[in-house]
PDB file of C-alpha atoms in Angstrom:
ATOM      1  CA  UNK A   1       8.714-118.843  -9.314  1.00  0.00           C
ATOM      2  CA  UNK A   2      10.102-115.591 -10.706  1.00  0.00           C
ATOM      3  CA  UNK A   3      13.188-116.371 -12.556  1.00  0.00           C
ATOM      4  CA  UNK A   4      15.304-112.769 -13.777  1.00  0.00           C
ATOM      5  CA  UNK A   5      17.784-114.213 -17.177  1.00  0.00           C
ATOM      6  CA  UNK A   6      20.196-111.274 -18.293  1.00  0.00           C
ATOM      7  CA  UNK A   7      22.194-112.663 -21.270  1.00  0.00           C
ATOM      8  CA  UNK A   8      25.038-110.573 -21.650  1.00  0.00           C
ATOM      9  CA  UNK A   9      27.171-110.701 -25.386  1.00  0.00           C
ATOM     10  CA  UNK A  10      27.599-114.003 -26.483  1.00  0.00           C
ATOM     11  CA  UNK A  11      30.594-114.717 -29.290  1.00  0.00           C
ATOM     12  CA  UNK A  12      32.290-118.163 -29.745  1.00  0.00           C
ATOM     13  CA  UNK A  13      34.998-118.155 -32.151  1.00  0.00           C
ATOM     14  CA  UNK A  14      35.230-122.145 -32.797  1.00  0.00           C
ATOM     15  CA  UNK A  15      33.053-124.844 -31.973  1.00  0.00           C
ATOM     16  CA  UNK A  16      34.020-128.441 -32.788  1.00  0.00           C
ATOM     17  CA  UNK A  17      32.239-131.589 -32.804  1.00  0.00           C
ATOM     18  CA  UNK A  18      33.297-134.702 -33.629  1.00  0.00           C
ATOM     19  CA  UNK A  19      30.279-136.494 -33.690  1.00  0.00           C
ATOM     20  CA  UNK A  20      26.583-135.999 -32.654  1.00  0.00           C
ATOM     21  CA  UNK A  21      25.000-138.937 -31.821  1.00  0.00           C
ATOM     22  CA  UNK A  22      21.770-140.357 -32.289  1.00  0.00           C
ATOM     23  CA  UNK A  23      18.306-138.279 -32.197  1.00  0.00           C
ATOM     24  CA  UNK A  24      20.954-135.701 -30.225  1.00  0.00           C
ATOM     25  CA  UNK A  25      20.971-131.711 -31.124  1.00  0.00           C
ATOM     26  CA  UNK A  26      23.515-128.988 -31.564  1.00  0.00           C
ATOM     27  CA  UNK A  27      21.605-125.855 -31.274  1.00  0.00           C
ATOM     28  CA  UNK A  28      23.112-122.267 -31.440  1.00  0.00           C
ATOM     29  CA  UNK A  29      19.897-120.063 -30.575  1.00  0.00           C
ATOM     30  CA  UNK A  30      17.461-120.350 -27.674  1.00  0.00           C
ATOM     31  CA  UNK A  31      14.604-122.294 -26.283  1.00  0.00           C
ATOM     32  CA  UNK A  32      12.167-122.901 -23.811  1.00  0.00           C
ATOM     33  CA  UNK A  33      11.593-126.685 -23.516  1.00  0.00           C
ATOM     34  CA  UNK A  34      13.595-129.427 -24.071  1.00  0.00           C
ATOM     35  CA  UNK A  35      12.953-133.085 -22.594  1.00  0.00           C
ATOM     36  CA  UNK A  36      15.127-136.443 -23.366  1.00  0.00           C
ATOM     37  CA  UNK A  37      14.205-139.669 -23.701  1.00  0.00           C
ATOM     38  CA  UNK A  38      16.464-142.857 -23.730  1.00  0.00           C
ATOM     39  CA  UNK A  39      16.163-146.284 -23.254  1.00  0.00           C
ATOM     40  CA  UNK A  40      18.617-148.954 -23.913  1.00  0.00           C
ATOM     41  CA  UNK A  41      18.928-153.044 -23.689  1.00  0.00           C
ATOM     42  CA  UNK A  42      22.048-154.495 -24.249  1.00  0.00           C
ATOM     43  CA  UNK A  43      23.381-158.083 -23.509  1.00  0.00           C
ATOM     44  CA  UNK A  44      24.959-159.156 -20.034  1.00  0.00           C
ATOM     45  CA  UNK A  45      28.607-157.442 -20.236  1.00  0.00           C
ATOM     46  CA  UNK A  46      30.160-160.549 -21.717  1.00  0.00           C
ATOM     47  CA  UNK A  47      28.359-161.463 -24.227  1.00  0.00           C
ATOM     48  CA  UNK A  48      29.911-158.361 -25.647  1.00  0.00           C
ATOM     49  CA  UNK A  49      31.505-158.945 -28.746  1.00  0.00           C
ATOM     50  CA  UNK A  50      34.513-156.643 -29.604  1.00  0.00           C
ATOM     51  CA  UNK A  51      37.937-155.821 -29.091  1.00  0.00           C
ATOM     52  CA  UNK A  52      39.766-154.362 -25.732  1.00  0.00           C
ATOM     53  CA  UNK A  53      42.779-152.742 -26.064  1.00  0.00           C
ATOM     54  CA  UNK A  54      45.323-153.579 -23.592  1.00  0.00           C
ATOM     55  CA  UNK A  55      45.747-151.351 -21.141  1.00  0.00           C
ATOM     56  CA  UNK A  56      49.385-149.001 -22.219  1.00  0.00           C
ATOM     57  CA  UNK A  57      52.579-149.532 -19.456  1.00  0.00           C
ATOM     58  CA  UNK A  58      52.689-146.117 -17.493  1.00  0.00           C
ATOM     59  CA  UNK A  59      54.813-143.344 -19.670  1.00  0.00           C
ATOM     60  CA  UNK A  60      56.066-141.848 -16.633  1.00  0.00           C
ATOM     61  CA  UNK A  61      58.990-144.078 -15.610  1.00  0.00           C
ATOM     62  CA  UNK A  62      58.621-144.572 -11.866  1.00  0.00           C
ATOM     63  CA  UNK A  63      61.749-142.777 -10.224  1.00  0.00           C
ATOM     64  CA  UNK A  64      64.014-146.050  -8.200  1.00  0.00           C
TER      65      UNK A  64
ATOM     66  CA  UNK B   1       9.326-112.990 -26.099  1.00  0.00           C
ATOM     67  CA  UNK B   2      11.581-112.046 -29.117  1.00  0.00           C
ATOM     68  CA  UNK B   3      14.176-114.313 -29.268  1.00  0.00           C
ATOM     69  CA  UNK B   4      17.704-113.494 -30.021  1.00  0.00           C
ATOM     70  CA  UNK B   5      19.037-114.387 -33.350  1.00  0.00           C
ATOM     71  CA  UNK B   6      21.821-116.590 -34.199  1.00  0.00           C
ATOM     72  CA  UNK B   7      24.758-115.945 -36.613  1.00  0.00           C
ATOM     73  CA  UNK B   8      27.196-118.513 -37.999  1.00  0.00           C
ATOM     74  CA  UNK B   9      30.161-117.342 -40.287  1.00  0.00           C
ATOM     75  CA  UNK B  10      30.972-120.856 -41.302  1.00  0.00           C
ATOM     76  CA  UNK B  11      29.853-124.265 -40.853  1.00  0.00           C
ATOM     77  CA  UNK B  12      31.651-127.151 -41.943  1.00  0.00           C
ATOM     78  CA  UNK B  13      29.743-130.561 -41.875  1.00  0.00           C
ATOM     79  CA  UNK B  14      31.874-134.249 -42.855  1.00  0.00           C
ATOM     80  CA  UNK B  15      29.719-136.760 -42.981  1.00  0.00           C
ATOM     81  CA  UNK B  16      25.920-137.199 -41.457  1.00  0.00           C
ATOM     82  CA  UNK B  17      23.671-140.254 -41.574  1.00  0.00           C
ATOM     83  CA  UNK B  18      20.707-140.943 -42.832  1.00  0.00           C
ATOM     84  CA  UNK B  19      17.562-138.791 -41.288  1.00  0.00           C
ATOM     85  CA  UNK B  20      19.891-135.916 -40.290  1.00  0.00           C
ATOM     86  CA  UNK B  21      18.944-132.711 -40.403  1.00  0.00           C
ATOM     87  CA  UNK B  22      21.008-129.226 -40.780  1.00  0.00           C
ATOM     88  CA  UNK B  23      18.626-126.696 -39.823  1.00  0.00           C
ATOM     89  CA  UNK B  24      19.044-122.321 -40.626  1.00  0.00           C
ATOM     90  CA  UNK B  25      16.277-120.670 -38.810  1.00  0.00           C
ATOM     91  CA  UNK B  26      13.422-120.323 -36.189  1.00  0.00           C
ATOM     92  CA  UNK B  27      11.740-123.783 -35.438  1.00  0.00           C
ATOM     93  CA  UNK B  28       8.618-124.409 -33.057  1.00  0.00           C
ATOM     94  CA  UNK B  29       8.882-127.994 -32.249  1.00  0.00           C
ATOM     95  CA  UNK B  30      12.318-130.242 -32.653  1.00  0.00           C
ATOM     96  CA  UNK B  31      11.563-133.994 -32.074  1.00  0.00           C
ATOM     97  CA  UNK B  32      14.815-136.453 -33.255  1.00  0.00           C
ATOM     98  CA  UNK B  33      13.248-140.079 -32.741  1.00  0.00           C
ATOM     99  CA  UNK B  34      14.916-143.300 -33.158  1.00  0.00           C
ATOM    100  CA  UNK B  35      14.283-147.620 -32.449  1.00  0.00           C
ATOM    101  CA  UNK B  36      16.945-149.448 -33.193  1.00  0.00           C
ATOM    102  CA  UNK B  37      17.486-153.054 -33.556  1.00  0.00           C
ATOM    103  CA  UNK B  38      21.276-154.149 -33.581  1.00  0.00           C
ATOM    104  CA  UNK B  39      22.086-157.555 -34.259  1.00  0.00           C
ATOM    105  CA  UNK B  40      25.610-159.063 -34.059  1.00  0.00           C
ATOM    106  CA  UNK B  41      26.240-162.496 -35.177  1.00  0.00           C
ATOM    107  CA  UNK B  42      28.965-164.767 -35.319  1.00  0.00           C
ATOM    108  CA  UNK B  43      27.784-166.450 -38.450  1.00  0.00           C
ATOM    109  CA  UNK B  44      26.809-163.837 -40.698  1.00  0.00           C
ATOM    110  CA  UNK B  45      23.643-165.262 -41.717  1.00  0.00           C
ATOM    111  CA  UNK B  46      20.805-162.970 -42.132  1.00  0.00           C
ATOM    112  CA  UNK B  47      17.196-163.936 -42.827  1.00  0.00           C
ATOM    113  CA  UNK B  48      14.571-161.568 -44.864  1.00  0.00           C
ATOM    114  CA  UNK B  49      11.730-160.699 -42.294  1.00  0.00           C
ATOM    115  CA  UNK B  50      13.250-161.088 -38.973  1.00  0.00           C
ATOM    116  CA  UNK B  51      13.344-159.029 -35.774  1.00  0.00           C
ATOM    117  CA  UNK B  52      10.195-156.769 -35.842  1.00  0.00           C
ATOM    118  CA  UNK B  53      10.093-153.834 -33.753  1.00  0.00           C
ATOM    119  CA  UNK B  54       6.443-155.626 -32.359  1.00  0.00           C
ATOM    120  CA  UNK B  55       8.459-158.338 -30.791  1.00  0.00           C
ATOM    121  CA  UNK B  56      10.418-156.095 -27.960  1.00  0.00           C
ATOM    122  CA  UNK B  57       8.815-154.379 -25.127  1.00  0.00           C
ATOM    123  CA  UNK B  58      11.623-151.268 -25.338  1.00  0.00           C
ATOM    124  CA  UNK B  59       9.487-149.855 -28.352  1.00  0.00           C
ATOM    125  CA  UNK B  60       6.575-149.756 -26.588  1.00  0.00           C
ATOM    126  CA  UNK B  61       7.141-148.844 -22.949  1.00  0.00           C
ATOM    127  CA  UNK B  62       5.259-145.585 -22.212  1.00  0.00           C
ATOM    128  CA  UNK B  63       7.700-142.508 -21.572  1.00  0.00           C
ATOM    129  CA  UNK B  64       7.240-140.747 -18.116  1.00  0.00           C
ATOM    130  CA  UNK B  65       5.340-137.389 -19.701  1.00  0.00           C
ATOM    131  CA  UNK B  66       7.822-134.943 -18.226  1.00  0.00           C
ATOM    132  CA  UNK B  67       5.594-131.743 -17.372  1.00  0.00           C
ATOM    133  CA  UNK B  68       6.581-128.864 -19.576  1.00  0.00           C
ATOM    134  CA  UNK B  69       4.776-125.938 -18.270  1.00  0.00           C
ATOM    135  CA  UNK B  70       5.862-125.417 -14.830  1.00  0.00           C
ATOM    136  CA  UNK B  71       4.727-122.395 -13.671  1.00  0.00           C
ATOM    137  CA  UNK B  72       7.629-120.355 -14.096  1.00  0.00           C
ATOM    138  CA  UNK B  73       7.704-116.392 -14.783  1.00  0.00           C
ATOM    139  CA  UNK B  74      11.005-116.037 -16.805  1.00  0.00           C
ATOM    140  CA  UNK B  75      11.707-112.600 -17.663  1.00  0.00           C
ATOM    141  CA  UNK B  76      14.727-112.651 -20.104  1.00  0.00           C
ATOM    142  CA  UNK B  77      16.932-108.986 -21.031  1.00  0.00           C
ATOM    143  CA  UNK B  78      19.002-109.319 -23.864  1.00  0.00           C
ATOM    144  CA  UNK B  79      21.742-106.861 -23.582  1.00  0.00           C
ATOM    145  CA  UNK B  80      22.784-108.059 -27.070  1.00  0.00           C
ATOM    146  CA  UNK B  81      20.729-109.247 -29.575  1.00  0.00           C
ATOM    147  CA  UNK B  82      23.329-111.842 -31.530  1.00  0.00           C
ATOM    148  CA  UNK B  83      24.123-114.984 -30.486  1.00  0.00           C
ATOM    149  CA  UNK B  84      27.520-114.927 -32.738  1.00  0.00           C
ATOM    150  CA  UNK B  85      29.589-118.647 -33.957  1.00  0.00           C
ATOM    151  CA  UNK B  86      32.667-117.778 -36.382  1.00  0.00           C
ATOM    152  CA  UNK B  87      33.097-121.420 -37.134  1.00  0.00           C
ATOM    153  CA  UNK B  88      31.533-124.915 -36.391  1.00  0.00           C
ATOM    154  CA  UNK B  89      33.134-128.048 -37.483  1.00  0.00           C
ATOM    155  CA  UNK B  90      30.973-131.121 -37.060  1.00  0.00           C
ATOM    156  CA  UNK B  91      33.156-134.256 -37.983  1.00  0.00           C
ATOM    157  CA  UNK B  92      29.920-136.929 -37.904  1.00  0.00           C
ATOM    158  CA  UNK B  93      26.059-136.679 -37.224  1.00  0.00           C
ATOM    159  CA  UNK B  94      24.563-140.013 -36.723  1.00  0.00           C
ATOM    160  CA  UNK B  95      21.207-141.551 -37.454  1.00  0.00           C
ATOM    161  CA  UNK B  96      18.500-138.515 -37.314  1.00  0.00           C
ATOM    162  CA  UNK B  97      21.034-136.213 -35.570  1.00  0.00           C
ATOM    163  CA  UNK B  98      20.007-132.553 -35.401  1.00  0.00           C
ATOM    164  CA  UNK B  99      22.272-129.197 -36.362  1.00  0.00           C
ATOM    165  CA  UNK B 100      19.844-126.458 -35.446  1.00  0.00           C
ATOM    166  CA  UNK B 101      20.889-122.626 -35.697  1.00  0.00           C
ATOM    167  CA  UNK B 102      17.924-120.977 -34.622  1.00  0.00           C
ATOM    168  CA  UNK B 103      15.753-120.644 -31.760  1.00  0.00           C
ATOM    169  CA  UNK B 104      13.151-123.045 -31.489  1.00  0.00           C
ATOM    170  CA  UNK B 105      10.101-123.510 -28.759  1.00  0.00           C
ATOM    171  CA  UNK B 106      10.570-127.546 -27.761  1.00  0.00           C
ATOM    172  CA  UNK B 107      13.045-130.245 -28.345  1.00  0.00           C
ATOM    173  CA  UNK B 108      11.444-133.394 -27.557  1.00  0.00           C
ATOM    174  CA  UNK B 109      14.099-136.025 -28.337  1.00  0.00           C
ATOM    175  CA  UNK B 110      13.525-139.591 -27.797  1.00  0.00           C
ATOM    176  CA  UNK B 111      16.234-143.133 -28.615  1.00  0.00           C
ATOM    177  CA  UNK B 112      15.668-146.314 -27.990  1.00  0.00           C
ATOM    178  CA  UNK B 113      18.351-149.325 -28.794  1.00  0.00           C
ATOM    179  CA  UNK B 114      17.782-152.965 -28.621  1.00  0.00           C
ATOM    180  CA  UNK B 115      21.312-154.524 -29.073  1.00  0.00           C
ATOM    181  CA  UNK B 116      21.066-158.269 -29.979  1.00  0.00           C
ATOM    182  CA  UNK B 117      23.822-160.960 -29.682  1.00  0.00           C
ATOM    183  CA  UNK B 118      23.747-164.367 -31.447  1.00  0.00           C
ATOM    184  CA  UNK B 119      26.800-166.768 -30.369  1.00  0.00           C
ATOM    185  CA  UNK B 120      27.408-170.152 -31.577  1.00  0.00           C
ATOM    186  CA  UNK B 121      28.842-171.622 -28.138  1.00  0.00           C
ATOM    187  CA  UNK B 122      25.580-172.203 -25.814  1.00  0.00           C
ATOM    188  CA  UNK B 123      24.333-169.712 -23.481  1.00  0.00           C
ATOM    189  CA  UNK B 124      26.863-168.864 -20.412  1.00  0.00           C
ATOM    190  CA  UNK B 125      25.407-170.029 -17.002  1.00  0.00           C
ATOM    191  CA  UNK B 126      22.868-167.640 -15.759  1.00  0.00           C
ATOM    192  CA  UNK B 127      24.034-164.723 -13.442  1.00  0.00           C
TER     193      UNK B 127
END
Protein backbone atom coordinates (compact mmCIF):
# COMPACT_ATOMS: atom_id res chain seq x y z
CA UNK A 1 0.00 0.00 0.00
CA UNK A 2 1.57 3.32 -0.98
CA UNK A 3 0.71 5.79 1.61
CA UNK A 4 1.89 9.82 0.47
CA UNK A 5 2.15 11.90 4.40
CA UNK A 6 2.80 15.75 3.73
CA UNK A 7 3.08 17.36 7.21
CA UNK A 8 2.60 20.85 6.75
CA UNK A 9 3.88 23.50 9.89
CA UNK A 10 2.94 22.28 13.04
CA UNK A 11 2.82 24.99 16.20
CA UNK A 12 0.64 24.47 19.35
CA UNK A 13 0.73 27.26 21.66
CA UNK A 14 -0.70 25.36 24.94
CA UNK A 15 -1.18 21.91 25.70
CA UNK A 16 -2.75 20.85 29.01
CA UNK A 17 -3.08 17.69 30.74
CA UNK A 18 -4.49 16.98 33.74
CA UNK A 19 -3.47 13.65 34.24
CA UNK A 20 -1.82 10.79 32.23
CA UNK A 21 -2.76 7.66 33.31
CA UNK A 22 -1.18 4.50 33.76
CA UNK A 23 1.68 2.99 31.33
CA UNK A 24 -0.09 5.92 28.92
CA UNK A 25 2.26 8.46 26.74
CA UNK A 26 2.27 12.09 25.80
CA UNK A 27 4.55 12.32 22.92
CA UNK A 28 5.35 15.56 20.92
CA UNK A 29 7.58 14.09 17.96
CA UNK A 30 6.88 11.21 15.58
CA UNK A 31 6.73 7.50 15.26
CA UNK A 32 6.19 4.56 13.40
CA UNK A 33 4.67 1.88 15.69
CA UNK A 34 2.69 2.03 18.50
CA UNK A 35 0.45 -0.97 19.90
CA UNK A 36 -1.74 -0.98 23.33
CA UNK A 37 -2.39 -3.43 25.56
CA UNK A 38 -5.07 -3.49 28.40
CA UNK A 39 -6.71 -5.81 30.40
CA UNK A 40 -8.85 -5.24 33.35
CA UNK A 41 -10.97 -7.39 36.13
CA UNK A 42 -13.03 -5.65 38.34
CA UNK A 43 -15.88 -6.88 40.71
CA UNK A 44 -19.65 -7.28 39.56
CA UNK A 45 -20.88 -3.44 39.46
CA UNK A 46 -22.12 -3.58 43.02
CA UNK A 47 -19.75 -4.76 44.86
CA UNK A 48 -18.32 -1.39 44.05
CA UNK A 49 -17.37 0.41 46.94
CA UNK A 50 -17.53 4.28 46.70
CA UNK A 51 -19.51 7.23 46.68
CA UNK A 52 -22.25 8.50 43.91
CA UNK A 53 -23.06 11.83 43.80
CA UNK A 54 -26.60 12.60 43.41
CA UNK A 55 -27.56 13.48 40.33
CA UNK A 56 -27.91 17.93 40.37
CA UNK A 57 -31.90 19.29 39.74
CA UNK A 58 -31.82 20.74 36.08
CA UNK A 59 -30.35 24.58 36.16
CA UNK A 60 -32.51 25.52 33.42
CA UNK A 61 -35.88 26.20 35.07
CA UNK A 62 -38.46 24.55 32.82
CA UNK A 63 -40.62 27.50 31.30
CA UNK A 64 -44.76 26.80 32.84
CA UNK B 1 13.73 8.67 7.25
CA UNK B 2 14.91 11.82 9.20
CA UNK B 3 12.52 12.57 11.57
CA UNK B 4 11.34 15.97 12.43
CA UNK B 5 12.47 17.46 15.62
CA UNK B 6 10.47 18.60 18.46
CA UNK B 7 10.71 21.93 20.39
CA UNK B 8 9.12 22.75 23.75
CA UNK B 9 9.48 26.36 25.24
CA UNK B 10 8.18 25.28 28.58
CA UNK B 11 7.03 22.35 30.36
CA UNK B 12 5.48 22.41 33.58
CA UNK B 13 5.05 18.99 35.41
CA UNK B 14 2.88 18.82 39.20
CA UNK B 15 3.12 15.77 40.46
CA UNK B 16 4.09 12.15 38.75
CA UNK B 17 4.14 8.72 40.37
CA UNK B 18 6.43 6.41 40.91
CA UNK B 19 8.13 4.76 37.55
CA UNK B 20 7.35 7.90 35.49
CA UNK B 21 9.38 9.02 33.08
CA UNK B 22 9.96 12.70 31.44
CA UNK B 23 11.78 12.03 28.41
CA UNK B 24 14.00 15.07 26.00
CA UNK B 25 15.08 13.35 22.91
CA UNK B 26 15.09 10.59 20.17
CA UNK B 27 14.04 7.11 21.64
CA UNK B 28 13.95 3.66 19.67
CA UNK B 29 11.67 1.59 21.70
CA UNK B 30 8.97 3.07 24.45
CA UNK B 31 7.38 0.19 26.48
CA UNK B 32 5.23 1.64 29.84
CA UNK B 33 4.20 -1.77 31.62
CA UNK B 34 2.12 -2.20 34.58
CA UNK B 35 0.11 -5.35 36.96
CA UNK B 36 -1.72 -4.12 39.43
CA UNK B 37 -3.36 -5.65 42.33
CA UNK B 38 -6.02 -3.34 44.11
CA UNK B 39 -7.51 -4.46 47.15
CA UNK B 40 -10.35 -2.66 49.00
CA UNK B 41 -11.45 -3.80 52.31
CA UNK B 42 -13.92 -2.95 54.71
CA UNK B 43 -11.82 -3.91 57.66
CA UNK B 44 -8.57 -2.52 57.07
CA UNK B 45 -6.65 -5.47 57.91
CA UNK B 46 -3.71 -6.23 55.84
CA UNK B 47 -1.56 -9.36 56.02
CA UNK B 48 2.40 -9.45 55.03
CA UNK B 49 2.66 -11.88 51.97
CA UNK B 50 -0.68 -11.90 50.43
CA UNK B 51 -2.03 -11.59 46.88
CA UNK B 52 0.83 -12.71 44.52
CA UNK B 53 0.73 -11.72 41.06
CA UNK B 54 1.11 -15.96 40.41
CA UNK B 55 -2.32 -16.40 41.80
CA UNK B 56 -4.42 -14.44 38.86
CA UNK B 57 -4.69 -15.52 35.35
CA UNK B 58 -4.82 -11.53 34.07
CA UNK B 59 -0.89 -11.50 34.52
CA UNK B 60 -0.37 -14.20 32.51
CA UNK B 61 -2.80 -14.30 29.60
CA UNK B 62 -0.79 -14.11 26.34
CA UNK B 63 -1.31 -10.67 24.41
CA UNK B 64 -2.65 -11.02 20.76
CA UNK B 65 1.01 -10.12 18.97
CA UNK B 66 -0.38 -7.25 16.93
CA UNK B 67 1.72 -7.39 13.54
CA UNK B 68 3.92 -4.36 13.26
CA UNK B 69 5.35 -4.46 9.88
CA UNK B 70 2.58 -4.33 7.51
CA UNK B 71 3.76 -3.82 4.33
CA UNK B 72 3.26 -0.31 3.95
CA UNK B 73 5.41 2.20 1.66
CA UNK B 74 5.04 5.53 3.63
CA UNK B 75 6.72 8.28 1.99
CA UNK B 76 6.62 11.28 4.45
CA UNK B 77 7.58 15.33 3.09
CA UNK B 78 8.18 17.56 5.76
CA UNK B 79 7.46 20.98 4.58
CA UNK B 80 8.73 22.11 8.01
CA UNK B 81 11.13 20.59 9.96
CA UNK B 82 9.83 21.68 13.76
CA UNK B 83 7.28 20.20 15.47
CA UNK B 84 6.88 23.51 17.83
CA UNK B 85 4.90 23.34 21.78
CA UNK B 86 5.15 26.91 23.60
CA UNK B 87 3.83 25.39 26.76
CA UNK B 88 2.71 21.98 28.29
CA UNK B 89 1.16 21.75 31.62
CA UNK B 90 0.78 18.22 32.92
CA UNK B 91 -1.22 18.39 36.29
CA UNK B 92 -0.56 14.35 37.25
CA UNK B 93 1.33 11.32 35.61
CA UNK B 94 0.40 8.13 37.21
CA UNK B 95 2.18 4.89 37.88
CA UNK B 96 4.98 4.49 34.95
CA UNK B 97 3.31 7.24 32.86
CA UNK B 98 5.39 8.48 29.92
CA UNK B 99 6.20 12.41 28.81
CA UNK B 100 8.17 11.83 25.65
CA UNK B 101 9.41 14.88 23.42
CA UNK B 102 11.11 13.23 20.77
CA UNK B 103 10.55 10.91 18.06
CA UNK B 104 10.83 7.47 18.87
CA UNK B 105 10.52 4.06 16.57
CA UNK B 106 7.80 1.84 18.85
CA UNK B 107 5.59 2.38 21.77
CA UNK B 108 4.61 -0.87 23.02
CA UNK B 109 2.45 -0.09 26.08
CA UNK B 110 0.86 -2.72 28.06
CA UNK B 111 -1.70 -2.41 31.79
CA UNK B 112 -3.19 -4.83 33.44
CA UNK B 113 -5.50 -4.24 36.79
CA UNK B 114 -6.88 -6.80 39.06
CA UNK B 115 -9.30 -4.84 41.38
CA UNK B 116 -10.17 -6.89 44.53
CA UNK B 117 -13.15 -6.38 46.94
CA UNK B 118 -13.38 -7.86 50.47
CA UNK B 119 -16.94 -7.19 52.24
CA UNK B 120 -17.94 -8.29 55.56
CA UNK B 121 -21.77 -9.02 54.68
CA UNK B 122 -21.73 -12.54 52.67
CA UNK B 123 -21.52 -12.76 49.05
CA UNK B 124 -24.73 -11.22 47.09
CA UNK B 125 -26.74 -14.00 45.24
CA UNK B 126 -25.08 -14.95 42.08
CA UNK B 127 -26.07 -13.07 38.81
Amino acid sequence: MEYNVINGELEVTLLKVTYVSTSSTVMVGEIKAISLFSAFEGPPEELIVGVTIPTLPSVIPADE
Amino acid sequence: MTNRVSSVGHIQVTDSGSTTTLEIGDSEYITPLNHIIAVQREKAVFFQNEFNFRDYAIFFRPISQTVLNEDIRMTTTNKCSVISVLKIDIFAISVSGVVHIGSSETLRAESRIKNIRHLLRERPPML
